[in-house]
CSV table of C-alpha atoms in Angstrom, one decimal:
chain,number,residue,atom,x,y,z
A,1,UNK,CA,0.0,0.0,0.0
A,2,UNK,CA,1.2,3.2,-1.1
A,3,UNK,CA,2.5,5.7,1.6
A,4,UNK,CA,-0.2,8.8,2.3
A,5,UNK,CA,0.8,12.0,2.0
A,6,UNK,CA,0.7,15.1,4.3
A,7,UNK,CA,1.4,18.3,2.8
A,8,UNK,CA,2.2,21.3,4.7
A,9,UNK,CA,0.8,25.0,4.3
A,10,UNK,CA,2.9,27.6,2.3
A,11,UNK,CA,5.0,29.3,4.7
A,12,UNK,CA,4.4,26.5,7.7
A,13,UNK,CA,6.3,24.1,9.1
A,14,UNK,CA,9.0,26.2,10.0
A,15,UNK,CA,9.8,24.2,13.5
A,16,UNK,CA,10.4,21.2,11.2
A,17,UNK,CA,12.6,22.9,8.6
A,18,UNK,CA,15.0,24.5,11.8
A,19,UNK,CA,15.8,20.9,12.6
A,20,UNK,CA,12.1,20.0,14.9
A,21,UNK,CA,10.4,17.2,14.9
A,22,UNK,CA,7.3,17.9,15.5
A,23,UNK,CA,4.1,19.2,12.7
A,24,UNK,CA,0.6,20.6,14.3
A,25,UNK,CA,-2.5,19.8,13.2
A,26,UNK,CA,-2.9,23.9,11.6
A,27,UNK,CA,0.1,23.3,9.7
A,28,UNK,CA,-1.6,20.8,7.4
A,29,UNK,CA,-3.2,21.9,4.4
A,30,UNK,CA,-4.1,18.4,3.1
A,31,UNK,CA,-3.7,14.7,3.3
A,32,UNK,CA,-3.6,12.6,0.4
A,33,UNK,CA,-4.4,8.7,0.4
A,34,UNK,CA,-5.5,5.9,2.6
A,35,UNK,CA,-4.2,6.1,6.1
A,36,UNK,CA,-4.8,4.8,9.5
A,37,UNK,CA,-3.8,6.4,12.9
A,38,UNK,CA,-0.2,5.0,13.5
A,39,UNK,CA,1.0,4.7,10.1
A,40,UNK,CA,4.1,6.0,8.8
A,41,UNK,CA,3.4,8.8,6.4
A,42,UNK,CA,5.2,11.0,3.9
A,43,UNK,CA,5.7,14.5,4.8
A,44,UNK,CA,5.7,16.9,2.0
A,45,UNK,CA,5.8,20.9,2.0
A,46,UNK,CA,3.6,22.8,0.1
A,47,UNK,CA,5.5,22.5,-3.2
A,48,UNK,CA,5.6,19.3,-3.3
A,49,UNK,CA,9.2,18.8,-2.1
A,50,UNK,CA,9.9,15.7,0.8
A,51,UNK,CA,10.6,16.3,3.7
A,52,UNK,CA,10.6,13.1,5.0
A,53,UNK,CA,8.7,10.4,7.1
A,54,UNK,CA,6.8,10.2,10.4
A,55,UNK,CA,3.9,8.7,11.9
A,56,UNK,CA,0.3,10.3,11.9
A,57,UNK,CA,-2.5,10.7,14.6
A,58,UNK,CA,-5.2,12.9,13.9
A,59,UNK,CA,-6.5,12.7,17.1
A,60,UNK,CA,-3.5,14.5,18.4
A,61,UNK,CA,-2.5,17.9,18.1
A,62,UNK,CA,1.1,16.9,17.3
A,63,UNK,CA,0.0,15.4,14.1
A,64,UNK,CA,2.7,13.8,12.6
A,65,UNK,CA,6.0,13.1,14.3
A,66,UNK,CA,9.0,12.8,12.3
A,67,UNK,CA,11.2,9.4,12.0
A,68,UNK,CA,13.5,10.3,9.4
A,69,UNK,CA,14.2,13.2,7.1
A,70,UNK,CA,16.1,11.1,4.4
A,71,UNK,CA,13.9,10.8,0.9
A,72,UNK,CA,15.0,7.2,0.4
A,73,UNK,CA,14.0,6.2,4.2
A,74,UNK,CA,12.5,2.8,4.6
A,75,UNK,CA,10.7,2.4,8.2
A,76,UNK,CA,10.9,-0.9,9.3
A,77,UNK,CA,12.7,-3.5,11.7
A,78,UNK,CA,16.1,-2.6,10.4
A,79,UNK,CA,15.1,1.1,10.5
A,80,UNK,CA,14.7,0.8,14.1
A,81,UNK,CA,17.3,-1.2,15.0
A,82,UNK,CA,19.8,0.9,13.8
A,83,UNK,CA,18.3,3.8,16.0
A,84,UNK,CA,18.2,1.8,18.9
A,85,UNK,CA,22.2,1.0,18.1
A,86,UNK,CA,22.7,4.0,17.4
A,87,UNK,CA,21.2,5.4,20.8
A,88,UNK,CA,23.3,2.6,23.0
A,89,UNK,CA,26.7,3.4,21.1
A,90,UNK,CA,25.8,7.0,22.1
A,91,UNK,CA,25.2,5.7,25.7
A,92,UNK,CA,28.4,3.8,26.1
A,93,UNK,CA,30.9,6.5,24.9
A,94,UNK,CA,29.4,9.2,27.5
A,95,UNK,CA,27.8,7.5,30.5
A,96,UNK,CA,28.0,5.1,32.8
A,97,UNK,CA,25.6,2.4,31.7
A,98,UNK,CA,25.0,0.2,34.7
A,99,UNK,CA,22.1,2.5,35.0
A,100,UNK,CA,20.9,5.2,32.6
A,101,UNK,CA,18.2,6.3,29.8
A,102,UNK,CA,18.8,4.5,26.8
A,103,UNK,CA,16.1,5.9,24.8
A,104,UNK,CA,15.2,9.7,24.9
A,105,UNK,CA,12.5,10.4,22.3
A,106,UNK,CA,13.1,12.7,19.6
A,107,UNK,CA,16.7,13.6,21.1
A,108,UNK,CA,17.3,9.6,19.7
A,109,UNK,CA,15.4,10.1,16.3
A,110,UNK,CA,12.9,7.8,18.3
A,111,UNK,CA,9.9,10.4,18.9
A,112,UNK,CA,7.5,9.5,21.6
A,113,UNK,CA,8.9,6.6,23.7
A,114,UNK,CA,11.4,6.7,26.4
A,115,UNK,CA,13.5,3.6,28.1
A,116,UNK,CA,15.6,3.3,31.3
A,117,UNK,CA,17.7,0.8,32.3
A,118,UNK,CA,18.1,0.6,36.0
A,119,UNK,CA,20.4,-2.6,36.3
A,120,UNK,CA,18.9,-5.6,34.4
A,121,UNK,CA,16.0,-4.3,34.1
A,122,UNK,CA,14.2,-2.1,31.0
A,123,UNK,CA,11.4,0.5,31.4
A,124,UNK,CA,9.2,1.4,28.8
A,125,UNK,CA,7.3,4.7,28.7
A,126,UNK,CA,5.4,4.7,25.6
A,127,UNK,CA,3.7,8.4,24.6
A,128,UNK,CA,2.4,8.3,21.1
A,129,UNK,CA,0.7,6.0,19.2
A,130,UNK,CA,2.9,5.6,16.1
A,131,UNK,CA,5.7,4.5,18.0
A,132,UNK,CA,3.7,2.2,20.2
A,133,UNK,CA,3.4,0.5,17.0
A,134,UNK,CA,7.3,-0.3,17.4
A,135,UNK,CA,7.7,-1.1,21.1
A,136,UNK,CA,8.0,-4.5,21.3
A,137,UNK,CA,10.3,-4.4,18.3
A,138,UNK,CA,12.7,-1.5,19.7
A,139,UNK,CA,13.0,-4.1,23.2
A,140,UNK,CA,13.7,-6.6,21.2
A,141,UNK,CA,16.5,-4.7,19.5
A,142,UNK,CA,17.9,-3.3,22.9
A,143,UNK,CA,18.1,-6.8,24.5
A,144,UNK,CA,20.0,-7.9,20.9
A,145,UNK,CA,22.4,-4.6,21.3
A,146,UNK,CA,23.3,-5.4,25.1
A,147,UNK,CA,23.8,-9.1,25.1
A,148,UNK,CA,26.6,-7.8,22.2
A,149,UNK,CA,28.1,-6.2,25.0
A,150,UNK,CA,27.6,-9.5,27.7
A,151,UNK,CA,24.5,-7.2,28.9
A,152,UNK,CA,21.3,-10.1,29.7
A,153,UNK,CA,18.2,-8.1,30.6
A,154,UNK,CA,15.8,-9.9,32.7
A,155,UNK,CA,13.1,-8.2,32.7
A,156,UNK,CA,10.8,-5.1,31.3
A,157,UNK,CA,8.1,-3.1,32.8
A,158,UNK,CA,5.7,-0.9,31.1
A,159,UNK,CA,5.2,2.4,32.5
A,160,UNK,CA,2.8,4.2,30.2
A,161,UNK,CA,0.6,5.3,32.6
A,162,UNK,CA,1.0,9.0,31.4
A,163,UNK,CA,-1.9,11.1,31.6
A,164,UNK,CA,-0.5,12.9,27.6
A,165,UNK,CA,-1.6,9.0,26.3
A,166,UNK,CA,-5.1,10.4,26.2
A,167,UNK,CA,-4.2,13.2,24.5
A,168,UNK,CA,-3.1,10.6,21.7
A,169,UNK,CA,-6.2,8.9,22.0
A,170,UNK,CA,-4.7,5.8,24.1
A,171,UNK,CA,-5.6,4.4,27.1
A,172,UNK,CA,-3.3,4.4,30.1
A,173,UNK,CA,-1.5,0.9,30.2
A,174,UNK,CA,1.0,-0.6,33.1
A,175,UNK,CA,2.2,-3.7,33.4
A,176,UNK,CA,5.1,-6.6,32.2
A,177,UNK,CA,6.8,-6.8,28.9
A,178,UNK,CA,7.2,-10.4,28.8
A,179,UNK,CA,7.9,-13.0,32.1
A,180,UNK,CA,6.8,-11.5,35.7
A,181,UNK,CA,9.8,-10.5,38.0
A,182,UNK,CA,10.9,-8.3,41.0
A,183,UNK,CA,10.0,-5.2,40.1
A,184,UNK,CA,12.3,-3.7,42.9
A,185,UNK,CA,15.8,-3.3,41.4
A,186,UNK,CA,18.8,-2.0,43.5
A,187,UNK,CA,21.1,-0.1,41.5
A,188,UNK,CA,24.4,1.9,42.2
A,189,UNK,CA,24.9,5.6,41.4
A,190,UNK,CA,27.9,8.2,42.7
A,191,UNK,CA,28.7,5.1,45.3
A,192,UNK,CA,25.1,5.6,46.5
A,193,UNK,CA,22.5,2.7,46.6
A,194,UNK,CA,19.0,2.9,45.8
A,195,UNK,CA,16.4,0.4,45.5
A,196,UNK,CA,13.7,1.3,43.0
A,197,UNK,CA,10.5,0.2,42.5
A,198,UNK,CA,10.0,0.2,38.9
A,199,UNK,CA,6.2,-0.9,39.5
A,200,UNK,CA,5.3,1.8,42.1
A,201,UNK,CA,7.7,4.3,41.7
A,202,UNK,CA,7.2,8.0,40.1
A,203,UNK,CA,7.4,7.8,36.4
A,204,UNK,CA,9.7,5.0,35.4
A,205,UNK,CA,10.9,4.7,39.3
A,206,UNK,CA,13.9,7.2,39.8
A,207,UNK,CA,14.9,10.5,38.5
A,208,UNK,CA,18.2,9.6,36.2
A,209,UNK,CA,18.4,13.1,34.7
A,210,UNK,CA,19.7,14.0,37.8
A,211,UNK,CA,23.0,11.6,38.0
A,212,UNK,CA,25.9,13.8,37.3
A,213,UNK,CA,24.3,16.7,39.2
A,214,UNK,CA,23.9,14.4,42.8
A,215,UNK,CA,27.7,14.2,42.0
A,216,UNK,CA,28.1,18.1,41.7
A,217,UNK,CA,27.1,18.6,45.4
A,218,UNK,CA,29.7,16.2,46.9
A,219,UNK,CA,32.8,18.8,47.1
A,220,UNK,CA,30.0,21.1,49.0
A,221,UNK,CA,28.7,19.1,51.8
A,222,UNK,CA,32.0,17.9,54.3
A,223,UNK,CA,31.3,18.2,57.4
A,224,UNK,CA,28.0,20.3,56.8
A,225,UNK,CA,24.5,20.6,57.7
A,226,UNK,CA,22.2,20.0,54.9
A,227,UNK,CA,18.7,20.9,53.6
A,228,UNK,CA,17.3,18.6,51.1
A,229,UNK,CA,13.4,19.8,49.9
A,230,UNK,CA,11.7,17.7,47.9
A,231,UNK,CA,13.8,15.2,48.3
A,232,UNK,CA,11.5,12.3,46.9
A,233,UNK,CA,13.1,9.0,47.5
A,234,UNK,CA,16.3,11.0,48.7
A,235,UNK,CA,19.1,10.8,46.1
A,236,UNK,CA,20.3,14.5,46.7
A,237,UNK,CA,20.0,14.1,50.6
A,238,UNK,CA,22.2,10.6,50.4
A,239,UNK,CA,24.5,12.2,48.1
A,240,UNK,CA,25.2,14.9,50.6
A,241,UNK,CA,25.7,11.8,53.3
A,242,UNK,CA,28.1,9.9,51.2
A,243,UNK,CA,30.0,13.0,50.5
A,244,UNK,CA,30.5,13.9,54.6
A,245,UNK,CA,27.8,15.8,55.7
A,246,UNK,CA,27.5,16.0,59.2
A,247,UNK,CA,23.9,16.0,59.7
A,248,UNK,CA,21.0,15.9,56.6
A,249,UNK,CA,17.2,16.8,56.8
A,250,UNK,CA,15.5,15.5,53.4
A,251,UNK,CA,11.8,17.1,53.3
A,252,UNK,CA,8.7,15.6,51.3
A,253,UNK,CA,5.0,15.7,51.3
A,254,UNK,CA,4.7,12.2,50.4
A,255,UNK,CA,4.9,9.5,52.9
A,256,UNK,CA,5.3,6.6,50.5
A,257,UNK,CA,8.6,8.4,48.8
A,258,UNK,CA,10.1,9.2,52.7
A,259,UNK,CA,9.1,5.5,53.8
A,260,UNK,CA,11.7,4.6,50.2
A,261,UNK,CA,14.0,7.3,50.9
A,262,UNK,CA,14.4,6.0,54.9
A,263,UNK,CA,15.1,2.4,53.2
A,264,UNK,CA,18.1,3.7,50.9
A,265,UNK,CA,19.3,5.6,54.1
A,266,UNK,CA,19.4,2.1,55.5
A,267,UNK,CA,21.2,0.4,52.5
A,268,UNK,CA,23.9,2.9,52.6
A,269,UNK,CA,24.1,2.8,56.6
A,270,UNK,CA,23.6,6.4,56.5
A,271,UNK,CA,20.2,6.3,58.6
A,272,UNK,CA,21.9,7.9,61.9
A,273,UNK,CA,23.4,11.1,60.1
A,274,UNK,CA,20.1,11.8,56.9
A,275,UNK,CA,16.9,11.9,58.5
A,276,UNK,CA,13.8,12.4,56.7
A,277,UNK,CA,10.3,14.4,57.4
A,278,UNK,CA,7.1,13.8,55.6
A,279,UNK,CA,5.8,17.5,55.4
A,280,UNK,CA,4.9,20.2,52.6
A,281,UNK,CA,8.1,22.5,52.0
A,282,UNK,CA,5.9,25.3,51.1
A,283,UNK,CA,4.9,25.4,54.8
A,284,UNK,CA,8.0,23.6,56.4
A,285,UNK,CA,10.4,26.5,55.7
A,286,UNK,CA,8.7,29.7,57.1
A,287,UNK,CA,8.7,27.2,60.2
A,288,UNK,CA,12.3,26.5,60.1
A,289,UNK,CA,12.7,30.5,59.7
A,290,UNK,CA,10.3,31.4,62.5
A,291,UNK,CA,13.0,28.6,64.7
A,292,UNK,CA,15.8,30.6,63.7
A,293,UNK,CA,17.1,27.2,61.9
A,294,UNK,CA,20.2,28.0,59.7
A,295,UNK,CA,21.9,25.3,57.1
A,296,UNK,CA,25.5,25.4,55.4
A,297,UNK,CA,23.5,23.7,52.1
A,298,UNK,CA,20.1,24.2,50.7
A,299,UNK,CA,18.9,22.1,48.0
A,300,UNK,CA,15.7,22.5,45.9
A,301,UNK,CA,14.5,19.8,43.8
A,302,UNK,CA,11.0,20.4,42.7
A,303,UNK,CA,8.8,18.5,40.6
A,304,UNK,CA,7.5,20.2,37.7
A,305,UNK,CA,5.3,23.7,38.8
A,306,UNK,CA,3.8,24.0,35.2
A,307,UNK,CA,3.4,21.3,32.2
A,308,UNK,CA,1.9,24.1,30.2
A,309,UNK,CA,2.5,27.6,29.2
A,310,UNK,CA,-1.0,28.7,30.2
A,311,UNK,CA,0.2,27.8,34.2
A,312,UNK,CA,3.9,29.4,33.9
A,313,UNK,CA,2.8,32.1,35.7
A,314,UNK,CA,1.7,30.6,38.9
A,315,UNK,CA,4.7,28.3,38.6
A,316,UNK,CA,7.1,31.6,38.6
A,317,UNK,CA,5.3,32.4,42.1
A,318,UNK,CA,5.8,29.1,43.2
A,319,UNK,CA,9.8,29.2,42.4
A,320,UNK,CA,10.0,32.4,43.6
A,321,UNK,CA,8.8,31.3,46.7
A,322,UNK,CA,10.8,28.5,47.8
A,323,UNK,CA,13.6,30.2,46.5
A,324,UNK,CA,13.5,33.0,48.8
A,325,UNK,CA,12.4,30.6,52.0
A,326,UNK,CA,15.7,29.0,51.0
A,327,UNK,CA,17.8,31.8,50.9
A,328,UNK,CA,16.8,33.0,53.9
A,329,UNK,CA,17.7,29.7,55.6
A,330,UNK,CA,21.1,29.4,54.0
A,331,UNK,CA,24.0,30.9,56.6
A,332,UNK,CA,25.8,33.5,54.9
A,333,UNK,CA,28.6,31.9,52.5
A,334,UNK,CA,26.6,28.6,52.3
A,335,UNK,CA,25.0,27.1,49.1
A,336,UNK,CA,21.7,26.9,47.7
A,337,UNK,CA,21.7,24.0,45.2
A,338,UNK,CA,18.2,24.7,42.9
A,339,UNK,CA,16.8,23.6,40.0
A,340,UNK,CA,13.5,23.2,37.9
A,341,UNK,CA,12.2,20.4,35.8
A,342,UNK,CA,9.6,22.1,33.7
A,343,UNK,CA,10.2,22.8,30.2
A,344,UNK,CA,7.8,25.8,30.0
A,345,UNK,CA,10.2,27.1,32.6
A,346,UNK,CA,12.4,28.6,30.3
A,347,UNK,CA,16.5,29.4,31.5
A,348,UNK,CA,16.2,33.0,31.3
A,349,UNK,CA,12.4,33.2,33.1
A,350,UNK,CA,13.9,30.7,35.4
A,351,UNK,CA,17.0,32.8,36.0
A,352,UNK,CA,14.8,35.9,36.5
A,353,UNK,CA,13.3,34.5,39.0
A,354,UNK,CA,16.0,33.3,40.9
A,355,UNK,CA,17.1,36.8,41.2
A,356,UNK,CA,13.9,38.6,42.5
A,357,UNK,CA,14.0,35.7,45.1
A,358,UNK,CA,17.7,36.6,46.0
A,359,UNK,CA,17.1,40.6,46.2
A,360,UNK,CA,13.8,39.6,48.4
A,361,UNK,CA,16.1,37.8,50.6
A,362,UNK,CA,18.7,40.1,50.5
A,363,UNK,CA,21.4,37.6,49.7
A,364,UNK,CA,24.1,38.4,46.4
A,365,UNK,CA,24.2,35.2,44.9
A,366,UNK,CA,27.2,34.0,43.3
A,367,UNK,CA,27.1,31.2,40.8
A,368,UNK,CA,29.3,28.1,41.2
A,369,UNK,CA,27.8,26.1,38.3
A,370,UNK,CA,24.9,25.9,36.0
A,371,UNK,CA,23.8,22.3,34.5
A,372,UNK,CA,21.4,20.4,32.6
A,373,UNK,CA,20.4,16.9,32.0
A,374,UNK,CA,22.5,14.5,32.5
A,375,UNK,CA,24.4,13.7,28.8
A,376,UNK,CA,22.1,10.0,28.5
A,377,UNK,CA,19.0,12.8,28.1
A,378,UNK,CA,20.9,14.8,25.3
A,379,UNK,CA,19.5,17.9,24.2
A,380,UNK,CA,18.9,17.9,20.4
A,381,UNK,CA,19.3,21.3,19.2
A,382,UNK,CA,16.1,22.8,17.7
A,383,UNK,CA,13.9,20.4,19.5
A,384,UNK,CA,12.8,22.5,22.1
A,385,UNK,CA,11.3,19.9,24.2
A,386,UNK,CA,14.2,17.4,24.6
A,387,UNK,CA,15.8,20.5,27.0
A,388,UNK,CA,14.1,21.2,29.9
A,389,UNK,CA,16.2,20.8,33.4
A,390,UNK,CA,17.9,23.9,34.6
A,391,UNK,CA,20.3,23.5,37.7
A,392,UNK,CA,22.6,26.2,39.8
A,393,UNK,CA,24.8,25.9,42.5
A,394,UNK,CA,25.3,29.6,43.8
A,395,UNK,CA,27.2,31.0,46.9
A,396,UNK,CA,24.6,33.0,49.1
A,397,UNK,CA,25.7,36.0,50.4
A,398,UNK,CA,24.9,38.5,53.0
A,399,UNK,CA,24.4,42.1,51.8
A,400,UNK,CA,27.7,43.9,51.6
């Protein structure tokens, strides 16, 4: 069956032509042929010049997302397991693979799905429909490209329980890839153990964006007393631990994620220096103010304040917020470790931000660092959406 066709507007499609993958439904001006939702599709622009290949949903706004922008592109099982190579290859020259994402979406030519590899064990977050098409194939791929390298997987876990399925017009699905096993995987990052729960845990069970910037807090910590908010199953507070720290609070509302983060304090015999407190920060640190408490290192790790651009400005209030509660709880010449996760966040509104919280704490703030993603989530230039974590580490100091 021939390919369809989706032509583009006259003078659309720019995000696609600046090196995107991504066309909206308004850029379309017509489809030609016989199609179903999932299908690879040729992309055409208004003159009839190709542009290359993608999958279609018209039930999504994003509809069509791009596989491949070569004219003589074939789509199929060798197609996608020369991504899938391609993406570990990438993996092994810049990370340390024992644990780490091995598929990132479009920033792997591979838009819409996302793997981790915690261990021995693969987890599959599946976001579009085209490429749901291809899951099972892309595992099967991975498990061929790892046992090349004496890898044996032994298990994988579905975690497309994302609420943007429905936006795709799919239901939310959860469950095993294959033969049952124990879902909770212990893994080994910066000399810090973890045990994950693949099953239960948020998203696909631990933050791994986060790796190299645990590591970035080490040479700050010595013989310090720490403040870790948000501190979900408590990477940042353990990594402060392992580097020295004399004493480490980790802070967060959820008393499943401090009953996990207590258990990895355990693992790495840490439990009588990192403590842990189920409570919202938002309330916990005017209280810690009002007690006169004071801490050499403050770190803020939110989740996301805003998917969307129509909530970015209640997110900025939200940022600003913390951000000043945690300056003023940071002893003067201390650090204050921050970061956000949200895409819509962009670095210079996010930066912005960070210094209307310092001048309402009166504190100078001078940087130490700025980071992203860890390099096994690389940012592909021009696809806006594969960047998205900003991190500092600033010096906070009194007014001089």
């Amino acid at each position: 069956m021939e390919q369809a066709i989706v032509s583009l507007k006259k003078g659309e499609g720019r995000t696609l032509k600046a090196g995107g993958a991504w066309v909206y439904d308004n850029e379309i001006e017509s489809i030609q042929g016989n199609f179903e939702n999932g299908d690879v599709v040729a992309i055409h622009d208004f003159d009839g010049y190709c542009m290359g290949y993608g999958y279609i949903n018209t039930k999504s706004k994003i509809t069509v997302r791009l596989l491949s922008r070569k004219k003589d592109a074939v789509i199929d099982e060798t197609f996608i397991e020369r991504r899938v190579r391609d993406a570990w290859e990438y993996r092994r020259q810049t990370i340390d693979t024992s644990s780490c994402r091995v598929i990132f979406g479009e920033a792997d030519f591979l838009p819409g799905i996302v793997v981790d590899k915690f261990s021995d064990v693969l987890v599959v977050e599946s976001l579009a429909l085209g490429i749901d098409r291809w899951k099972l194939t892309i595992v099967d791929a991975l498990k061929k490209v790892m046992s090349e390298d004496r890898i044996h997987i032994r298990g994988v876990y579905e975690r497309s329980d994302a609420k943007v399925r429905q936006q795709e017009g799919m239901e939310r699905v959860k469950g095993f890839i294959g033969e049952p096993f124990d879902t909770k995987v212990e893994i080994i990052e910066n000399g810090v153990r973890y045990m994950v729960d693949v099953e239960e845990g948020q998203k696909t069970g631990f933050f791994l964006d986060q790796k190299n910037n645990r590591a970035a807090i080490h040479p700050f910590c010595k013989g310090k007393k720490v403040l870790d908010c948000f501190t979900h199953t408590g990477s940042f507070a353990l990594n402060a631990g392992i580097a020295g720290a004399d004493s480490v609070l980790g802070v967060d509302a959820s008393q499943v994620a401090i009953d996990q983060a207590e258990e990895n304090a355990r693992l790495n015999h840490l439990e009588e220096k990192v403590h842990f407190r189920c409570a919202d920060v938002f309330e916990l640190l005017p209280e810690l103010e009002r007690a006169g408490e004071k801490y050499d290192v403050v770190i803020l790790d939110p989740p996301a304040f805003t998917k969307s651009r129509n909530s970015v400005k209640n997110a900025v209030k939200g940022y600003r917020e913390i951000n000043l509660r945690g300056l003023k709880l940071v002893k003067d010449g201390g650090f204050l470790v921050t970061c956000s996760c949200s895409h819509f966040m962009e670095p210079e509104l996010f930066a912005k931000t960070l210094r209307e919280a310092a001048a309402g704490a009166h504190k100078r703030l001078r940087q130490v660092e700025f980071r992203t993603q860890a390099c096994d989530h690389p940012i592909l230039w021009a696809a806006d959406q594969t960047y998205y974590l900003k991190f500092y580490i600033f010096q906070a100091c009194e007014e001089r």
